[in-house]
PDB file of C-alpha atoms and ligand atoms in Angstrom:
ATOM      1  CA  UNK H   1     101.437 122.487 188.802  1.00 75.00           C
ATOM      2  CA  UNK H   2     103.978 120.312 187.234  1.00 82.00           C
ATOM      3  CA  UNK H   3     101.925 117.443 187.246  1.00 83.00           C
ATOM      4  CA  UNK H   4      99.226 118.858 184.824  1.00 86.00           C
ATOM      5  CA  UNK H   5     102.144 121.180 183.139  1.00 89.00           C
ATOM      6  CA  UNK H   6     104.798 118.502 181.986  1.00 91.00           C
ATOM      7  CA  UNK H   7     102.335 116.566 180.127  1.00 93.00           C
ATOM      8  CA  UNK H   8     100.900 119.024 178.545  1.00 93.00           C
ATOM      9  CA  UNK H   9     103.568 120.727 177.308  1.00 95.00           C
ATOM     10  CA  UNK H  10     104.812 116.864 175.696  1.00 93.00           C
ATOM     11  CA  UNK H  11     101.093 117.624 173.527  1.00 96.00           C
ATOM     12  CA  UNK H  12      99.425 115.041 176.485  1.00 96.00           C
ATOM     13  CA  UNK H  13      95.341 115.800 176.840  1.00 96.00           C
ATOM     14  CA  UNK H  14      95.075 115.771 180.761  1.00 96.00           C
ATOM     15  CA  UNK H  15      91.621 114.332 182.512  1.00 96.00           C
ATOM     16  CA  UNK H  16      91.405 115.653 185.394  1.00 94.00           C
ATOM     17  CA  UNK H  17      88.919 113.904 188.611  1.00 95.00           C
ATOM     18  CA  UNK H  18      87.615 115.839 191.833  1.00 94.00           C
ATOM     19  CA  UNK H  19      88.020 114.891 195.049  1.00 95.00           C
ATOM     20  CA  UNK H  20      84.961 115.137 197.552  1.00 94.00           C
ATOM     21  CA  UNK H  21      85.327 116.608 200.916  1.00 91.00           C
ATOM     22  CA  UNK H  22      81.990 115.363 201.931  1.00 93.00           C
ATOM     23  CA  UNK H  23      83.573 111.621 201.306  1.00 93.00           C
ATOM     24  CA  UNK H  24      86.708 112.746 203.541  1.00 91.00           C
ATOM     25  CA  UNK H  25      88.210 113.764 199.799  1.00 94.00           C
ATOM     26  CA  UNK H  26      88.297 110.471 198.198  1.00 95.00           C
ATOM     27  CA  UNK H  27      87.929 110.584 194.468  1.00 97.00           C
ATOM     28  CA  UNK H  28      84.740 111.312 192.742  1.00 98.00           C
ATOM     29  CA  UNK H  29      84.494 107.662 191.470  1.00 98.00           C
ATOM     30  CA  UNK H  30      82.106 108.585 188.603  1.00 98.00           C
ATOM     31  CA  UNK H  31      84.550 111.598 187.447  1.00 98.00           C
ATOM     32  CA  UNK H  32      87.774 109.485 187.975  1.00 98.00           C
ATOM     33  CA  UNK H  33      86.230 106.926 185.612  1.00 97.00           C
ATOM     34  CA  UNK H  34      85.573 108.841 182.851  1.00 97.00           C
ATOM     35  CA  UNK H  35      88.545 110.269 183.179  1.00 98.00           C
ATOM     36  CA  UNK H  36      90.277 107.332 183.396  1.00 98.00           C
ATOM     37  CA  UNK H  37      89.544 105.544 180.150  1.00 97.00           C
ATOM     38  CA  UNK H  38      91.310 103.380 177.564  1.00 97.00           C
ATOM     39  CA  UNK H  39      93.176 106.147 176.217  1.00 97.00           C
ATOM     40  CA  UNK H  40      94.811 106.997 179.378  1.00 98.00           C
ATOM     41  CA  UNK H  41      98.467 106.247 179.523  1.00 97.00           C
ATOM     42  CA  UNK H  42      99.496 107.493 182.906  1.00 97.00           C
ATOM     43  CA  UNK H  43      97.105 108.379 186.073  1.00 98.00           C
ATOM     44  CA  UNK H  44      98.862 110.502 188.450  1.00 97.00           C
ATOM     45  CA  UNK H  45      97.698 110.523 192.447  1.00 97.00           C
ATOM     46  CA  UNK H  46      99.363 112.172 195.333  1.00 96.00           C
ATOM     47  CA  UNK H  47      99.148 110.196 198.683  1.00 98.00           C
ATOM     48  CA  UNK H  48      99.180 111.556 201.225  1.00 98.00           C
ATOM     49  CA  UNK H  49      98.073 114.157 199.029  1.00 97.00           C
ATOM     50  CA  UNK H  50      98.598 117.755 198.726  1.00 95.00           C
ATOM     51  CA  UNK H  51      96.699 120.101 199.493  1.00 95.00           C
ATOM     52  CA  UNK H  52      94.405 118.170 201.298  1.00 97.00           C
ATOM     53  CA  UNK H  53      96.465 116.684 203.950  1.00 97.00           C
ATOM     54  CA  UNK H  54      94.200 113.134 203.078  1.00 98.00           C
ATOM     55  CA  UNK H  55      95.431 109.845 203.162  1.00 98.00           C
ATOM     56  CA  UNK H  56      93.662 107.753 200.665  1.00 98.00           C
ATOM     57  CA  UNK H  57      91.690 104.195 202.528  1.00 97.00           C
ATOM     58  CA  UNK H  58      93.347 100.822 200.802  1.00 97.00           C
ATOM     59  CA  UNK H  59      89.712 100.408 199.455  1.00 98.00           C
ATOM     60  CA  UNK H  60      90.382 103.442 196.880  1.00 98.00           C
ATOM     61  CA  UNK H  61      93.810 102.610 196.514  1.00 98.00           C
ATOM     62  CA  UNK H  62      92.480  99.082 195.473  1.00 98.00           C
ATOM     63  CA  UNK H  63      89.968 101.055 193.011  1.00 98.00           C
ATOM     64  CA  UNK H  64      92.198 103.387 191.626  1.00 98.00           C
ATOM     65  CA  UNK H  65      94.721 100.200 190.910  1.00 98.00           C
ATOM     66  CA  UNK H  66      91.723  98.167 189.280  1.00 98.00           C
ATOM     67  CA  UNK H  67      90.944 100.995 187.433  1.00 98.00           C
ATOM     68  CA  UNK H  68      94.471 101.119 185.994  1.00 98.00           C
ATOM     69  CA  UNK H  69      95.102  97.577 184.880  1.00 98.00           C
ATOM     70  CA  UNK H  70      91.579  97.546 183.267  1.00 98.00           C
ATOM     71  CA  UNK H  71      92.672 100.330 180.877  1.00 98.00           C
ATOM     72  CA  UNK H  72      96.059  99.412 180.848  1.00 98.00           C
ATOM     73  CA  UNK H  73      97.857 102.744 182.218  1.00 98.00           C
ATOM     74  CA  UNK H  74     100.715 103.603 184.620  1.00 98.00           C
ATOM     75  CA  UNK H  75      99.565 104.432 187.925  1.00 98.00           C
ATOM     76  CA  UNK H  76     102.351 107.117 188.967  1.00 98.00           C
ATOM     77  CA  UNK H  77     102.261 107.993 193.139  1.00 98.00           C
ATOM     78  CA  UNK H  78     103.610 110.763 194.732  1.00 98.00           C
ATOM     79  CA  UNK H  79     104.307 109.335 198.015  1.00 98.00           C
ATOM     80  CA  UNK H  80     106.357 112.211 198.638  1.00 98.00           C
ATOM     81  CA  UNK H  81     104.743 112.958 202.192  1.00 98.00           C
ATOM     82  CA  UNK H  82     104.671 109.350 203.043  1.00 98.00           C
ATOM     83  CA  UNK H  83     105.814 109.395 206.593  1.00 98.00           C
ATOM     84  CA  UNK H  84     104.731 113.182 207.372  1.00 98.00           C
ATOM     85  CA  UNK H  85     101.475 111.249 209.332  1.00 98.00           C
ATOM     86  CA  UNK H  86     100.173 113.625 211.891  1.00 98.00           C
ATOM     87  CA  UNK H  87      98.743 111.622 214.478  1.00 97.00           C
ATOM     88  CA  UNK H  88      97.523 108.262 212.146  1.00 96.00           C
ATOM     89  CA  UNK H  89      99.595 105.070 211.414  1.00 97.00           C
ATOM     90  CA  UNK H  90     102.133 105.250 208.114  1.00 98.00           C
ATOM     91  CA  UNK H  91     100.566 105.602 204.821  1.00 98.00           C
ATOM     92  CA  UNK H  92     100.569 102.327 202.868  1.00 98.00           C
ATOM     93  CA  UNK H  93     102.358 102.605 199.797  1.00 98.00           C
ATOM     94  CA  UNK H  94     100.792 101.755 196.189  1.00 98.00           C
ATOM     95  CA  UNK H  95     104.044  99.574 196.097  1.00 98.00           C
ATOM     96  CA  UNK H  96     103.547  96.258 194.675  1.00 97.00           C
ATOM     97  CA  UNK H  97      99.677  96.702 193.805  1.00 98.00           C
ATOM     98  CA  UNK H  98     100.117  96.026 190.754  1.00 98.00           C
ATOM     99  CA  UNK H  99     102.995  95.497 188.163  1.00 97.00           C
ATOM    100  CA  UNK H 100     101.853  98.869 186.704  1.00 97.00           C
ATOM    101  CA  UNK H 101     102.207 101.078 189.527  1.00 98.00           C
ATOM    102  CA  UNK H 102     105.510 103.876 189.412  1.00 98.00           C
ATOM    103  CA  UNK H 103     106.058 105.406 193.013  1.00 98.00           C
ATOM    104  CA  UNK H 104     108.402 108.225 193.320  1.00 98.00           C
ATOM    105  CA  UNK H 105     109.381 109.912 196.568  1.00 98.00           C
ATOM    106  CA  UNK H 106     112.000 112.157 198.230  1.00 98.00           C
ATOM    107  CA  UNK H 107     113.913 113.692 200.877  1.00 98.00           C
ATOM    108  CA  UNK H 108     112.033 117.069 200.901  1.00 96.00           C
ATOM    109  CA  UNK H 109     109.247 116.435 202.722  1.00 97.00           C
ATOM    110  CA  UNK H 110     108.201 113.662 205.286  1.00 98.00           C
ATOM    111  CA  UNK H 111     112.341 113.449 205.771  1.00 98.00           C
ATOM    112  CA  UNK H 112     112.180 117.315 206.205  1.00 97.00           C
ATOM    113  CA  UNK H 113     115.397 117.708 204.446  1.00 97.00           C
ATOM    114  CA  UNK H 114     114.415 119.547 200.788  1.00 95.00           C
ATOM    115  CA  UNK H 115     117.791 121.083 200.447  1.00 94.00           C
ATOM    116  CA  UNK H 116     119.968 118.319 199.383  1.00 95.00           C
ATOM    117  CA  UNK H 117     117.167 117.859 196.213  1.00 95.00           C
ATOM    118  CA  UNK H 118     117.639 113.722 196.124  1.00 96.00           C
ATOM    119  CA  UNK H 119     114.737 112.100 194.900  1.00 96.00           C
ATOM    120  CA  UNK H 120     113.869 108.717 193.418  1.00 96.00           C
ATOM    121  CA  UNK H 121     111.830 106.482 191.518  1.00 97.00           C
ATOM    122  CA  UNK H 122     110.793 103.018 191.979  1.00 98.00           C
ATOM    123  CA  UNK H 123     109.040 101.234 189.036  1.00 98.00           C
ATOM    124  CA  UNK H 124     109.014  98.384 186.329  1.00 98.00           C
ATOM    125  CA  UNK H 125     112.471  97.836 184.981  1.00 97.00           C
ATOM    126  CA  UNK H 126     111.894  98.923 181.539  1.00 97.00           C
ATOM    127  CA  UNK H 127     110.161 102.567 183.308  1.00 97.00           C
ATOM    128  CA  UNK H 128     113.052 103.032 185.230  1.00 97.00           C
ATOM    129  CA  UNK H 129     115.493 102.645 182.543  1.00 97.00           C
ATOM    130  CA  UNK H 130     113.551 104.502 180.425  1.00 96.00           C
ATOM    131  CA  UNK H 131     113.646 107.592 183.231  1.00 95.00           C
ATOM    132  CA  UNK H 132     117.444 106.856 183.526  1.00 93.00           C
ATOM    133  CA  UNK H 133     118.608 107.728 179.966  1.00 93.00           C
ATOM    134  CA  UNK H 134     116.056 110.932 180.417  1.00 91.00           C
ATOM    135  CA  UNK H 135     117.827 111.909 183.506  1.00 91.00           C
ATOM    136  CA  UNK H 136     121.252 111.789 181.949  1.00 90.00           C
ATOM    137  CA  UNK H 137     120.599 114.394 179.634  1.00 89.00           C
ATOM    138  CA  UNK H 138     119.081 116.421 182.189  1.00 86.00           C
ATOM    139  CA  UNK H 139     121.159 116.137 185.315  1.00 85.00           C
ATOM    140  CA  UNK H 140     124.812 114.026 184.644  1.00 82.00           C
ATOM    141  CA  UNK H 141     124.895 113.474 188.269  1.00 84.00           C
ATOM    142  CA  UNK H 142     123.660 114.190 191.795  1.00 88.00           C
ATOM    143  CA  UNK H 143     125.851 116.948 194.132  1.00 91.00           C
ATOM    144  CA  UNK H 144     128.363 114.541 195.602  1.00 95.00           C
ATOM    145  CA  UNK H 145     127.351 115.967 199.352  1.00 96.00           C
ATOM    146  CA  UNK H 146     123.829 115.615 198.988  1.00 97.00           C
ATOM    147  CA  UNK H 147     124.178 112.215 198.132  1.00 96.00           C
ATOM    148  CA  UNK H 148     126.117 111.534 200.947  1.00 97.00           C
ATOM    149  CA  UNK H 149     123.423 112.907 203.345  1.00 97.00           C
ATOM    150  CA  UNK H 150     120.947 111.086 201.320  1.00 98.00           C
ATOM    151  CA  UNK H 151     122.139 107.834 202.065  1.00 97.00           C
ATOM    152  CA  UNK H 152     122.668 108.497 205.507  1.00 98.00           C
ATOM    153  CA  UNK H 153     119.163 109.557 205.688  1.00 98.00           C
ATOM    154  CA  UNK H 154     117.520 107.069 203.974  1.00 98.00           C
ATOM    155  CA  UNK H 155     119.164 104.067 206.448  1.00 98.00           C
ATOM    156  CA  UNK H 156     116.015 102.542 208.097  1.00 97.00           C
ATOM    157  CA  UNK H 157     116.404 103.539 212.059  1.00 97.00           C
ATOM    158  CA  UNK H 158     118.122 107.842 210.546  1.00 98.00           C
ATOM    159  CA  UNK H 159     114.836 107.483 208.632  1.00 98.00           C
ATOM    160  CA  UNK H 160     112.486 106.740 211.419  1.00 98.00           C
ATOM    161  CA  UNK H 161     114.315 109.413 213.550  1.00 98.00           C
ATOM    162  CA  UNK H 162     113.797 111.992 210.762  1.00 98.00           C
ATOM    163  CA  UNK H 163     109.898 111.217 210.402  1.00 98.00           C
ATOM    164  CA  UNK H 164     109.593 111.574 214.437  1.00 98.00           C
ATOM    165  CA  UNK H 165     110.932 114.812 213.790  1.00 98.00           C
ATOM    166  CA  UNK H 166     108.598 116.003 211.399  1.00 98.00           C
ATOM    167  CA  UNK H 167     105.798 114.680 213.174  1.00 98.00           C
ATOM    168  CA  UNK H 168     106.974 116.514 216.465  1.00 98.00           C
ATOM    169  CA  UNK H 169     106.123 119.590 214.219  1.00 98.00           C
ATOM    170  CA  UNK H 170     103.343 118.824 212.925  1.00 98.00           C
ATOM    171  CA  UNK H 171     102.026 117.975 216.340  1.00 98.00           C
ATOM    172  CA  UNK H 172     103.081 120.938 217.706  1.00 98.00           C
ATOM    173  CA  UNK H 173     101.988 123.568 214.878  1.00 98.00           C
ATOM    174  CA  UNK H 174      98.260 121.997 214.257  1.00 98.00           C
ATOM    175  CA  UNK H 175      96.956 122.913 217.189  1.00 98.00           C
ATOM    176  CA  UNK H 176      97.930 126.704 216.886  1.00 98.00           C
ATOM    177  CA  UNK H 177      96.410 126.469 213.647  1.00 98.00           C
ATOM    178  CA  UNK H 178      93.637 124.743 215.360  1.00 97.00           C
ATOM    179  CA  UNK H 179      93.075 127.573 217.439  1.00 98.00           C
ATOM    180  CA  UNK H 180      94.101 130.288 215.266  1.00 98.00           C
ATOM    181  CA  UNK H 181      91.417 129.176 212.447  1.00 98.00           C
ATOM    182  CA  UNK H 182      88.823 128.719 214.883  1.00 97.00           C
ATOM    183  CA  UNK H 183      89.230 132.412 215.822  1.00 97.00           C
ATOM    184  CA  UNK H 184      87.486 133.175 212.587  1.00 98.00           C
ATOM    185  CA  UNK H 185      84.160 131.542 213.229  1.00 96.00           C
ATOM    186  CA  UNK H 186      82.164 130.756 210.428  1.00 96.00           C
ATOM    187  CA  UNK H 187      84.405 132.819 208.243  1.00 98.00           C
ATOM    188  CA  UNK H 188      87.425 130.433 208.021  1.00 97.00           C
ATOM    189  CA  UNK H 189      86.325 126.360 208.421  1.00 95.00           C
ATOM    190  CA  UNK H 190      89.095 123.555 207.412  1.00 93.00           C
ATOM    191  CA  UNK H 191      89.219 119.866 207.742  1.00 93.00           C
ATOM    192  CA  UNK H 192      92.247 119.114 209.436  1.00 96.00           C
ATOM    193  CA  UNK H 193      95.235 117.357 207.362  1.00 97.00           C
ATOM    194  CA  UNK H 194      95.785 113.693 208.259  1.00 98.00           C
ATOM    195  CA  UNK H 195      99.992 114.519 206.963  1.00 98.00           C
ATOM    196  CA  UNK H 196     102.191 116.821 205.310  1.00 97.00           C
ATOM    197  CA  UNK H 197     102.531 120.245 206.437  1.00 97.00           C
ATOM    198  CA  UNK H 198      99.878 121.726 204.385  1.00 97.00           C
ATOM    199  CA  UNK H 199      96.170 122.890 205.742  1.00 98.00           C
ATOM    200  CA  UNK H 200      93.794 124.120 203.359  1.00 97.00           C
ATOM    201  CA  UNK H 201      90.762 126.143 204.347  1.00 97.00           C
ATOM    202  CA  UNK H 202      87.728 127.345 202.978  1.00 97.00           C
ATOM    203  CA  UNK H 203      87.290 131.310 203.320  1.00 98.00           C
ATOM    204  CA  UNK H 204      83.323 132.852 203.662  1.00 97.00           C
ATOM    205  CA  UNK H 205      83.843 135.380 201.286  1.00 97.00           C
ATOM    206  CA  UNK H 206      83.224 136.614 197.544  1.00 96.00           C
ATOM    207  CA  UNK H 207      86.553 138.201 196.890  1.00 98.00           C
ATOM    208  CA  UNK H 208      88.898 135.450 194.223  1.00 98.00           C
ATOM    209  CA  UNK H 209      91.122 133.865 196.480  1.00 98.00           C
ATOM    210  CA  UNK H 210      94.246 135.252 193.865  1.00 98.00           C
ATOM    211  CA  UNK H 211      93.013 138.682 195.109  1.00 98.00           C
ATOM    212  CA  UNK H 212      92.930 137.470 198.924  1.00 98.00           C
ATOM    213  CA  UNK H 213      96.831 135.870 198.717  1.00 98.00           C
ATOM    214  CA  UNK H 214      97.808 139.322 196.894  1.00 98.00           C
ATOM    215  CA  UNK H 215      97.129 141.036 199.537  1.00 98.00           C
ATOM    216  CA  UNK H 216      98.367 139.033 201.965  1.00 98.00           C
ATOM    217  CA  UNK H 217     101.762 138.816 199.476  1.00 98.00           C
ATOM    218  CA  UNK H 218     102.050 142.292 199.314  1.00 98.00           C
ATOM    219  CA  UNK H 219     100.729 143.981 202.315  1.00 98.00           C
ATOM    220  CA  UNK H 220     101.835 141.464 204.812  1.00 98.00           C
ATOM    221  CA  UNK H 221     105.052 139.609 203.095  1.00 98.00           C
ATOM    222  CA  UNK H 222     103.775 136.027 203.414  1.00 98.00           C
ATOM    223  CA  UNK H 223     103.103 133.416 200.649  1.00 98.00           C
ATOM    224  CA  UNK H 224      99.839 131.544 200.666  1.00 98.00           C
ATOM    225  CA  UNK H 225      98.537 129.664 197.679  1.00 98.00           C
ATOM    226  CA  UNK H 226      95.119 130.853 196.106  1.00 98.00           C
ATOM    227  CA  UNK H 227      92.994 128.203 195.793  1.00 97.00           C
ATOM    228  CA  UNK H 228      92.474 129.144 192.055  1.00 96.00           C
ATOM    229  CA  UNK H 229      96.089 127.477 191.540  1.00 93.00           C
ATOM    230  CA  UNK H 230      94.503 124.048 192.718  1.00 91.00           C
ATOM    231  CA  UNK H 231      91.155 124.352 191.095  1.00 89.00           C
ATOM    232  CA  UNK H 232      89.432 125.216 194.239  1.00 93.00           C
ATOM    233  CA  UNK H 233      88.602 128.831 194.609  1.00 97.00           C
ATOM    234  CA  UNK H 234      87.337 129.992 197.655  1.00 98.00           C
ATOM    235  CA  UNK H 235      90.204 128.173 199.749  1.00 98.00           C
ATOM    236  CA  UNK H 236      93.672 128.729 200.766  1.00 98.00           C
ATOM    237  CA  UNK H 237      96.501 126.812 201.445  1.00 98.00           C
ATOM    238  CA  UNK H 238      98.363 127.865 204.420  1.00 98.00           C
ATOM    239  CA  UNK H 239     101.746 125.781 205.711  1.00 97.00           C
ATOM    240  CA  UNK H 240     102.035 124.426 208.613  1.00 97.00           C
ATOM    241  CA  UNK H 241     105.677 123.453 208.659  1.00 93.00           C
ATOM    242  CA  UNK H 242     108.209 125.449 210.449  1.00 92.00           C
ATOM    243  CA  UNK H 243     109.707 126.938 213.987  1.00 94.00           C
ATOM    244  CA  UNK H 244     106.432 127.807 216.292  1.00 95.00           C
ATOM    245  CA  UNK H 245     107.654 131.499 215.925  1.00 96.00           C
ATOM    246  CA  UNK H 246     107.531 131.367 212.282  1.00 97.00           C
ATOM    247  CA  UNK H 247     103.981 129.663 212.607  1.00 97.00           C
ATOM    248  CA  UNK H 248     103.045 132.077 214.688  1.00 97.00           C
ATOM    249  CA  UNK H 249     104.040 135.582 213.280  1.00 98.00           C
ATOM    250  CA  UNK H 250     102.911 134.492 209.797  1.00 98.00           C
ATOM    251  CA  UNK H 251      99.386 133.528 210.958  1.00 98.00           C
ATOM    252  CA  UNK H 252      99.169 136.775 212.616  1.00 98.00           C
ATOM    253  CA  UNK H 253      99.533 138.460 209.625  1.00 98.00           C
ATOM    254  CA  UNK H 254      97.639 136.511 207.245  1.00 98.00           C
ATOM    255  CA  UNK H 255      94.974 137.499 210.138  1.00 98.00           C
ATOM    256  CA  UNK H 256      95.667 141.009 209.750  1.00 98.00           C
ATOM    257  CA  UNK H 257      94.366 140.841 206.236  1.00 98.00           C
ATOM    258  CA  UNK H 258      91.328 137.833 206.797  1.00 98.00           C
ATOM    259  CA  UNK H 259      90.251 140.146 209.375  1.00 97.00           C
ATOM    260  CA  UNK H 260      90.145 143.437 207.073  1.00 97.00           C
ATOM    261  CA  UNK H 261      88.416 141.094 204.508  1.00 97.00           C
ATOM    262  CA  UNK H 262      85.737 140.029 207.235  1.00 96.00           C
ATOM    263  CA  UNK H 263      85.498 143.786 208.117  1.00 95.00           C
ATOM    264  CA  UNK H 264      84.426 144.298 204.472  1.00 89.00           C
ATOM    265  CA  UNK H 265      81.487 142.003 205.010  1.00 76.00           C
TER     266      UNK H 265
HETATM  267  C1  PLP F 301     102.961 116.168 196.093  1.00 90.21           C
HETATM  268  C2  PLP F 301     104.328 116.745 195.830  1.00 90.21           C
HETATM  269  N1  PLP F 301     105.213 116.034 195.130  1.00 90.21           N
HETATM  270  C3  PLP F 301     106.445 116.514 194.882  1.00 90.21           C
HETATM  271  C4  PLP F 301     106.831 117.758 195.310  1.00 90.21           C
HETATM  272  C5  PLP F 301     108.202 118.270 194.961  1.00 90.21           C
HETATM  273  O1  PLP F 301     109.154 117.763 195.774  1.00 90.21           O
HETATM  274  P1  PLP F 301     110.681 118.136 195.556  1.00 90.21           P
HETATM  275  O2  PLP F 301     110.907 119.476 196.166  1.00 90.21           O
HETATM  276  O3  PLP F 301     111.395 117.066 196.258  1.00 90.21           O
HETATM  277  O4  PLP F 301     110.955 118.149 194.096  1.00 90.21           O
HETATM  278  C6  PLP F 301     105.936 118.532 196.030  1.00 90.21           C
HETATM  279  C7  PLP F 301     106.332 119.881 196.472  1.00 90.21           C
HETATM  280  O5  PLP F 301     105.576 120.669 196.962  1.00 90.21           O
HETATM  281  C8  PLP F 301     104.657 118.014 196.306  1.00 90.21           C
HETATM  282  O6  PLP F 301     103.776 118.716 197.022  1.00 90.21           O
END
């Protein structure tokens, strides 16, 4: 939500652009260029992307770059979950595209390691110093342990090593999702992530998808994410991080709640 929030709250006017799940979620090209127009200062994209799980082809990233220097704006990318590919080669980065593209990244996600909160940015000099002065006033300096582990981490063959992990999960946890959301029939369908740990799925039902998480919240003690939060209602996002118990014992009691919902017709 931050991505939408922060600018706004600086008196920004956001544009926002769908992406299509029957064009494996690439942009909606027509949308995302009327939204991105000479006024735009900043586009900001997510690849691998949450909640999607998509990994954008270099023939959109080559579009959404054009796009960019044509109207003169930052392209900012999340490659946060760069690295978290499930089965498909690494992401490309938006990385030297263009002289106008900002990537920023971190350890809490393909690196699996969120708890140390080290993140950077990578960008035109004058961007970067620019974010620098900003991020002395805000934090004077990183924990002194994290960013110890962080630069172990971030050492080429520790890094490799920590996105086998993740993958190792991944590959081990989509499947029972696999089988878990196929025990919904038509009621649940999902297109399967390409990275990260997230899988978001369409539910066959009228009830808001707030309502749906409520109850799953409340009755069942397990955070999903309505839809509703990501401009999709009718979906859910469900992780798929996590020890295969975890997994496990929190699907069956989202199912405890889909299936009540089914039972409702
Ligand atoms: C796309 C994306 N970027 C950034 C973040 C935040 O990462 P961090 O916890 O390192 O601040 C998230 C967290 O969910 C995310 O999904």
């Amino acid at each position: 939500m931050q991505y939408g929030g922060v600018p706004k709250s600086m008196g920004a006017k956001i544009n926002t652009f769908r992406l299509r799940i029957d064009r494996d979620w690439e942009p909606d090209w027509d949308e995302f260029e009327r939204a991105v127009n000479p006024r735009t200062r900043l586009v900001y994209v997510s690849n691998p992307h949450n909640p999607t799980g998509s990994v954008l082809s270099h023939e959109a990233m080559q579009r959404i770059v054009r796009r960019c220097d044509e109207v003169g704006a930052y392209l900012l990318a999340d490659e946060v979950y760069l690295g978290a590919e499930i089965y498909c080669s690494r992401t490309r980065s938006f990385w030297g595209m263009s002289d106008r593209v900002i990537v920023t990244s971190g350890l809490s996600k393909a690196y699996g390691i969120p708890g140390v909160r080290i993140g950077w940015i990578v960008g035109p000099q004058d961007v970067v110093a620019d974010c620098w002065s900003q991020h002395d006033y805000i934090t004077i300096g990183p924990n002194k342990i994290s960013d110890a582990v962080a630069r172990i981490a971030v050492k080429p063959e520790n890094r490799e090593k920590l996105y086998a992990r993740t993958r190792a999960i991944l590959q081990q946890n989509l499947p029972v999702m696999r089988t878990w959301v196929d025990g919904f029939g038509d009621f649940l369908t999902f297109r399967e992530p390409r990275a990260g740990a997230l899988c978001l799925m369409q539910y066959h039902s009228a009830t808001p998808s707030y309502q749906l998480c409520e109850r799953v919240r409340v009755n069942q003690s397990v955070l999903i994410v309505p839809g509703a939060h990501l401009g999709l209602e009718g979906y859910i996002r469900v992780w798929l991080g996590g020890k295969p118990e975890f997994l496990a014992e929190g699907l069956r009691r989202i199912g405890l709640e889909l299936h009540a919902e089914m039972a409702r017709g």
